[in-house]
Amino acid sequence: KTNKFCQSCGMPMSKDPQKGGTEKDGSKSTRYCSYCYQNGAFISPEIDTPQKMQAFCIEKMKEQGMPRWIAWIFTRGIPTLERWKK
């Protein structure tokens, strides 16, 4: 199934310029965006908790001019995404 949102960072897949990351075999990932996932692995292994991902995404959105409180609203669902459900 194709997800509407990256199951790691929550970004809409439609906003990903690559339209998804890549699996080891080079095929498109339907779960994760190209900013999170390439060649079958997560790009930033140091981001290993949903809280770290939230903080990272909030900073990125702030860099793009978004107010922190709006960035927080966009990221508060991250802990419920597939990657973080254990």
Coordinates of N, CA, C and O in Angstrom, one line a residue:
K1 N 0.8 -1.2 0.0 CA 0.0 0.0 0.0 C 0.9 1.2 0.0 O 1.9 1.3 0.6
T2 N 0.4 2.3 -0.7 CA 1.2 3.5 -0.7 C 0.6 4.4 0.4 O -0.6 4.6 0.6
N3 N 1.5 5.0 1.2 CA 1.2 5.9 2.3 C 1.1 7.3 1.8 O 1.9 7.7 0.9
K4 N 0.2 8.1 2.3 CA 0.1 9.5 2.0 C 1.2 10.3 2.7 O 1.6 11.4 2.2
F5 N 1.7 9.8 3.8 CA 2.7 10.5 4.6 C 3.9 9.6 4.9 O 3.7 8.4 5.1
C6 N 5.1 10.1 5.0 CA 6.2 9.4 5.3 C 6.0 8.8 6.7 O 5.6 9.5 7.6
Q7 N 6.3 7.5 6.9 CA 6.0 6.8 8.1 C 7.2 6.9 9.1 O 7.3 6.2 10.1
S8 N 8.1 7.9 8.8 CA 9.2 8.2 9.7 C 9.1 9.6 10.2 O 9.1 9.9 11.4
C9 N 8.9 10.6 9.3 CA 8.9 12.0 9.6 C 7.5 12.7 9.5 O 7.3 13.7 10.0
G10 N 6.6 12.0 8.8 CA 5.2 12.5 8.7 C 5.0 13.5 7.5 O 3.9 14.0 7.3
M11 N 6.1 13.8 6.7 CA 5.9 14.7 5.6 C 5.0 14.1 4.6 O 5.1 12.9 4.3
P12 N 4.1 14.9 4.0 CA 3.3 14.4 2.9 C 4.2 13.9 1.7 O 5.1 14.5 1.3
M13 N 4.0 12.6 1.3 CA 4.8 12.0 0.2 C 4.7 12.9 -1.0 O 5.7 12.9 -1.8
S14 N 3.6 13.6 -1.2 CA 3.5 14.5 -2.4 C 4.5 15.6 -2.4 O 4.8 16.2 -3.4
K15 N 5.0 16.0 -1.2 CA 6.0 17.1 -1.1 C 7.4 16.6 -1.3 O 8.3 17.4 -1.4
D16 N 7.6 15.3 -1.4 CA 9.0 14.7 -1.6 C 9.3 14.9 -3.1 O 8.6 14.3 -3.9
P17 N 10.4 15.6 -3.4 CA 10.8 15.8 -4.8 C 11.0 14.4 -5.5 O 10.8 14.3 -6.7
Q18 N 11.5 13.4 -4.8 CA 11.7 12.1 -5.3 C 10.5 11.2 -5.3 O 10.6 10.0 -5.8
K19 N 9.5 11.6 -4.6 CA 8.2 10.8 -4.4 C 8.5 9.5 -3.7 O 7.9 8.5 -4.0
G20 N 9.4 9.5 -2.7 CA 9.7 8.3 -1.9 C 11.2 8.0 -1.9 O 11.9 8.3 -2.8
G21 N 11.6 7.4 -0.8 CA 13.0 6.9 -0.7 C 13.2 5.7 -1.6 O 12.3 5.4 -2.4
T22 N 14.3 5.0 -1.4 CA 14.6 3.8 -2.2 C 14.9 2.6 -1.3 O 15.5 2.8 -0.2
E23 N 14.5 1.5 -1.8 CA 14.9 0.2 -1.1 C 16.3 -0.3 -1.6 O 16.8 0.3 -2.5
K24 N 16.8 -1.3 -1.0 CA 18.1 -1.8 -1.3 C 18.2 -2.2 -2.8 O 19.3 -2.0 -3.4
D25 N 17.1 -2.7 -3.4 CA 17.1 -3.1 -4.8 C 16.9 -1.9 -5.8 O 16.8 -2.1 -7.0
G26 N 16.8 -0.7 -5.2 CA 16.6 0.5 -6.1 C 15.1 0.8 -6.3 O 14.8 1.9 -6.9
S27 N 14.2 0.0 -5.9 CA 12.8 0.3 -6.0 C 12.4 1.4 -5.1 O 13.0 1.7 -4.1
K28 N 11.2 2.1 -5.4 CA 10.7 3.1 -4.6 C 10.2 2.6 -3.3 O 9.5 1.6 -3.3
S29 N 10.4 3.3 -2.2 CA 9.8 3.0 -0.9 C 8.4 3.6 -0.9 O 8.3 4.8 -1.3
T30 N 7.4 2.9 -0.5 CA 6.0 3.4 -0.4 C 5.8 3.9 1.0 O 4.7 4.4 1.3
R31 N 6.7 3.6 1.9 CA 6.6 4.0 3.4 C 7.3 5.2 3.8 O 6.9 5.9 4.6
Y32 N 8.5 5.4 3.2 CA 9.4 6.5 3.7 C 9.8 7.4 2.6 O 10.1 7.0 1.5
C33 N 10.0 8.7 3.0 CA 10.4 9.7 2.0 C 11.9 9.7 1.7 O 12.7 9.0 2.5
S34 N 12.4 10.4 0.7 CA 13.8 10.3 0.3 C 14.7 11.1 1.3 O 15.9 10.9 1.3
Y35 N 14.1 12.0 2.1 CA 14.8 12.7 3.2 C 15.2 11.8 4.3 O 16.2 12.0 5.0
C36 N 14.4 10.7 4.5 CA 14.6 9.8 5.7 C 15.3 8.5 5.3 O 16.0 7.9 6.1
Y37 N 15.1 8.0 4.0 CA 15.3 6.6 3.7 C 15.9 6.5 2.3 O 15.4 7.0 1.3
Q38 N 17.1 5.9 2.2 CA 17.8 5.7 0.9 C 18.5 4.3 0.9 O 19.1 3.9 2.0
N39 N 18.4 3.6 -0.2 CA 19.1 2.3 -0.3 C 18.7 1.3 0.8 O 19.6 0.6 1.4
G40 N 17.5 1.3 1.3 CA 17.0 0.4 2.3 C 17.4 0.7 3.7 O 17.3 -0.2 4.6
A41 N 17.9 1.9 4.0 CA 18.3 2.3 5.3 C 17.9 3.7 5.6 O 17.8 4.6 4.7
F42 N 17.8 4.0 6.9 CA 17.5 5.4 7.3 C 18.8 6.2 7.2 O 19.8 5.7 7.6
I43 N 18.6 7.4 6.7 CA 19.8 8.3 6.4 C 20.5 8.8 7.7 O 21.7 8.9 7.7
S44 N 19.7 9.1 8.7 CA 20.3 9.6 9.9 C 20.1 8.7 11.1 O 19.1 8.8 11.9
P45 N 21.0 7.7 11.3 CA 20.8 6.7 12.4 C 20.8 7.3 13.8 O 20.3 6.7 14.7
E46 N 21.3 8.6 13.9 CA 21.3 9.2 15.2 C 19.9 9.6 15.6 O 19.6 9.9 16.8
I47 N 19.0 9.8 14.6 CA 17.6 10.1 15.0 C 16.9 8.7 15.2 O 16.4 8.1 14.3
D48 N 16.9 8.3 16.5 CA 16.5 7.0 16.8 C 15.3 6.9 17.7 O 14.9 5.9 18.2
T49 N 14.7 8.1 17.9 CA 13.4 8.1 18.7 C 12.5 9.1 18.1 O 12.9 10.0 17.3
P50 N 11.2 9.0 18.3 CA 10.2 9.9 17.7 C 10.5 11.4 18.2 O 10.3 12.3 17.5
Q51 N 10.9 11.5 19.5 CA 11.2 12.8 20.0 C 12.3 13.5 19.3 O 12.3 14.7 19.0
K52 N 13.4 12.8 18.9 CA 14.5 13.3 18.2 C 14.0 13.7 16.8 O 14.4 14.8 16.2
M53 N 13.1 12.9 16.2 CA 12.6 13.2 14.8 C 11.8 14.5 14.9 O 11.9 15.4 14.1
Q54 N 10.9 14.6 16.0 CA 10.1 15.8 16.1 C 11.0 17.1 16.2 O 10.7 18.1 15.5
A55 N 12.0 17.0 17.1 CA 12.9 18.2 17.2 C 13.6 18.5 15.9 O 13.7 19.7 15.5
F56 N 14.1 17.5 15.2 CA 14.7 17.7 13.9 C 13.8 18.4 12.9 O 14.1 19.4 12.3
C57 N 12.6 17.9 12.8 CA 11.6 18.4 11.8 C 11.2 19.8 12.2 O 11.0 20.7 11.3
I58 N 11.0 20.1 13.5 CA 10.6 21.4 13.9 C 11.7 22.4 13.5 O 11.4 23.5 13.0
E59 N 13.0 22.1 13.7 CA 14.1 22.9 13.3 C 14.1 23.2 11.8 O 14.3 24.3 11.4
K60 N 13.9 22.1 11.0 CA 13.9 22.3 9.6 C 12.8 23.2 9.1 O 12.9 24.0 8.2
M61 N 11.6 23.1 9.7 CA 10.4 23.9 9.3 C 10.7 25.4 9.8 O 10.3 26.3 9.0
K62 N 11.3 25.5 10.9 CA 11.7 26.9 11.4 C 12.6 27.6 10.4 O 12.5 28.7 10.1
E63 N 13.6 26.8 9.9 CA 14.6 27.3 8.9 C 13.9 27.8 7.6 O 14.3 28.7 7.0
Q64 N 12.7 27.1 7.3 CA 12.0 27.5 6.1 C 11.0 28.6 6.4 O 10.1 29.0 5.6
G65 N 11.0 29.2 7.6 CA 10.2 30.4 8.0 C 8.9 30.1 8.7 O 8.1 30.9 8.8
M66 N 8.7 28.8 9.1 CA 7.4 28.5 9.7 C 7.5 28.8 11.2 O 8.6 28.5 11.8
P67 N 6.5 29.4 11.8 CA 6.5 29.6 13.3 C 6.6 28.3 14.0 O 6.0 27.2 13.6
R68 N 7.4 28.3 15.1 CA 7.6 27.0 15.9 C 6.3 26.3 16.3 O 6.2 25.1 16.2
W69 N 5.3 27.1 16.7 CA 4.1 26.5 17.2 C 3.3 25.7 16.1 O 2.7 24.7 16.3
I70 N 3.4 26.2 14.9 CA 2.8 25.5 13.7 C 3.6 24.3 13.4 O 3.0 23.2 13.2
A71 N 4.9 24.4 13.4 CA 5.8 23.2 13.2 C 5.5 22.1 14.2 O 5.4 21.0 13.9
W72 N 5.3 22.6 15.5 CA 5.0 21.6 16.5 C 3.6 20.9 16.2 O 3.6 19.6 16.4
I73 N 2.6 21.6 15.8 CA 1.4 21.0 15.4 C 1.6 19.9 14.3 O 1.0 18.8 14.4
F74 N 2.4 20.3 13.3 CA 2.6 19.3 12.2 C 3.4 18.1 12.6 O 3.3 17.0 12.0
T75 N 4.2 18.2 13.7 CA 5.0 17.1 14.1 C 4.5 16.2 15.3 O 5.0 15.2 15.6
R76 N 3.4 16.7 15.8 CA 2.9 16.0 17.1 C 2.4 14.6 16.8 O 2.3 13.8 17.7
G77 N 2.1 14.2 15.5 CA 1.7 12.8 15.2 C 2.8 11.9 15.0 O 2.6 10.7 14.8
I78 N 4.1 12.4 15.0 CA 5.2 11.5 14.6 C 5.3 10.2 15.5 O 5.5 9.2 14.9
P79 N 5.1 10.3 16.8 CA 5.2 9.0 17.6 C 4.2 7.9 17.2 O 4.4 6.8 17.5
T80 N 3.1 8.3 16.4 CA 2.1 7.3 16.0 C 2.5 6.7 14.7 O 1.8 5.8 14.2
L81 N 3.5 7.1 14.0 CA 3.9 6.6 12.7 C 4.5 5.2 12.8 O 5.1 4.8 13.8
E82 N 4.4 4.5 11.7 CA 4.8 3.1 11.6 C 6.3 2.8 12.2 O 6.5 1.9 12.9
R83 N 7.2 3.7 11.8 CA 8.6 3.5 12.2 C 8.8 3.5 13.7 O 9.6 2.8 14.2
W84 N 7.9 4.3 14.4 CA 8.1 4.5 15.8 C 7.3 3.6 16.7 O 7.4 3.6 17.9
K85 N 6.4 2.8 16.1 CA 5.5 1.9 16.9 C 6.4 0.6 17.1 O 6.8 0.0 16.2
K86 N 6.6 0.3 18.4 CA 7.4 -0.8 18.7 C 6.6 -1.8 19.5 O 5.9 -1.5 20.4

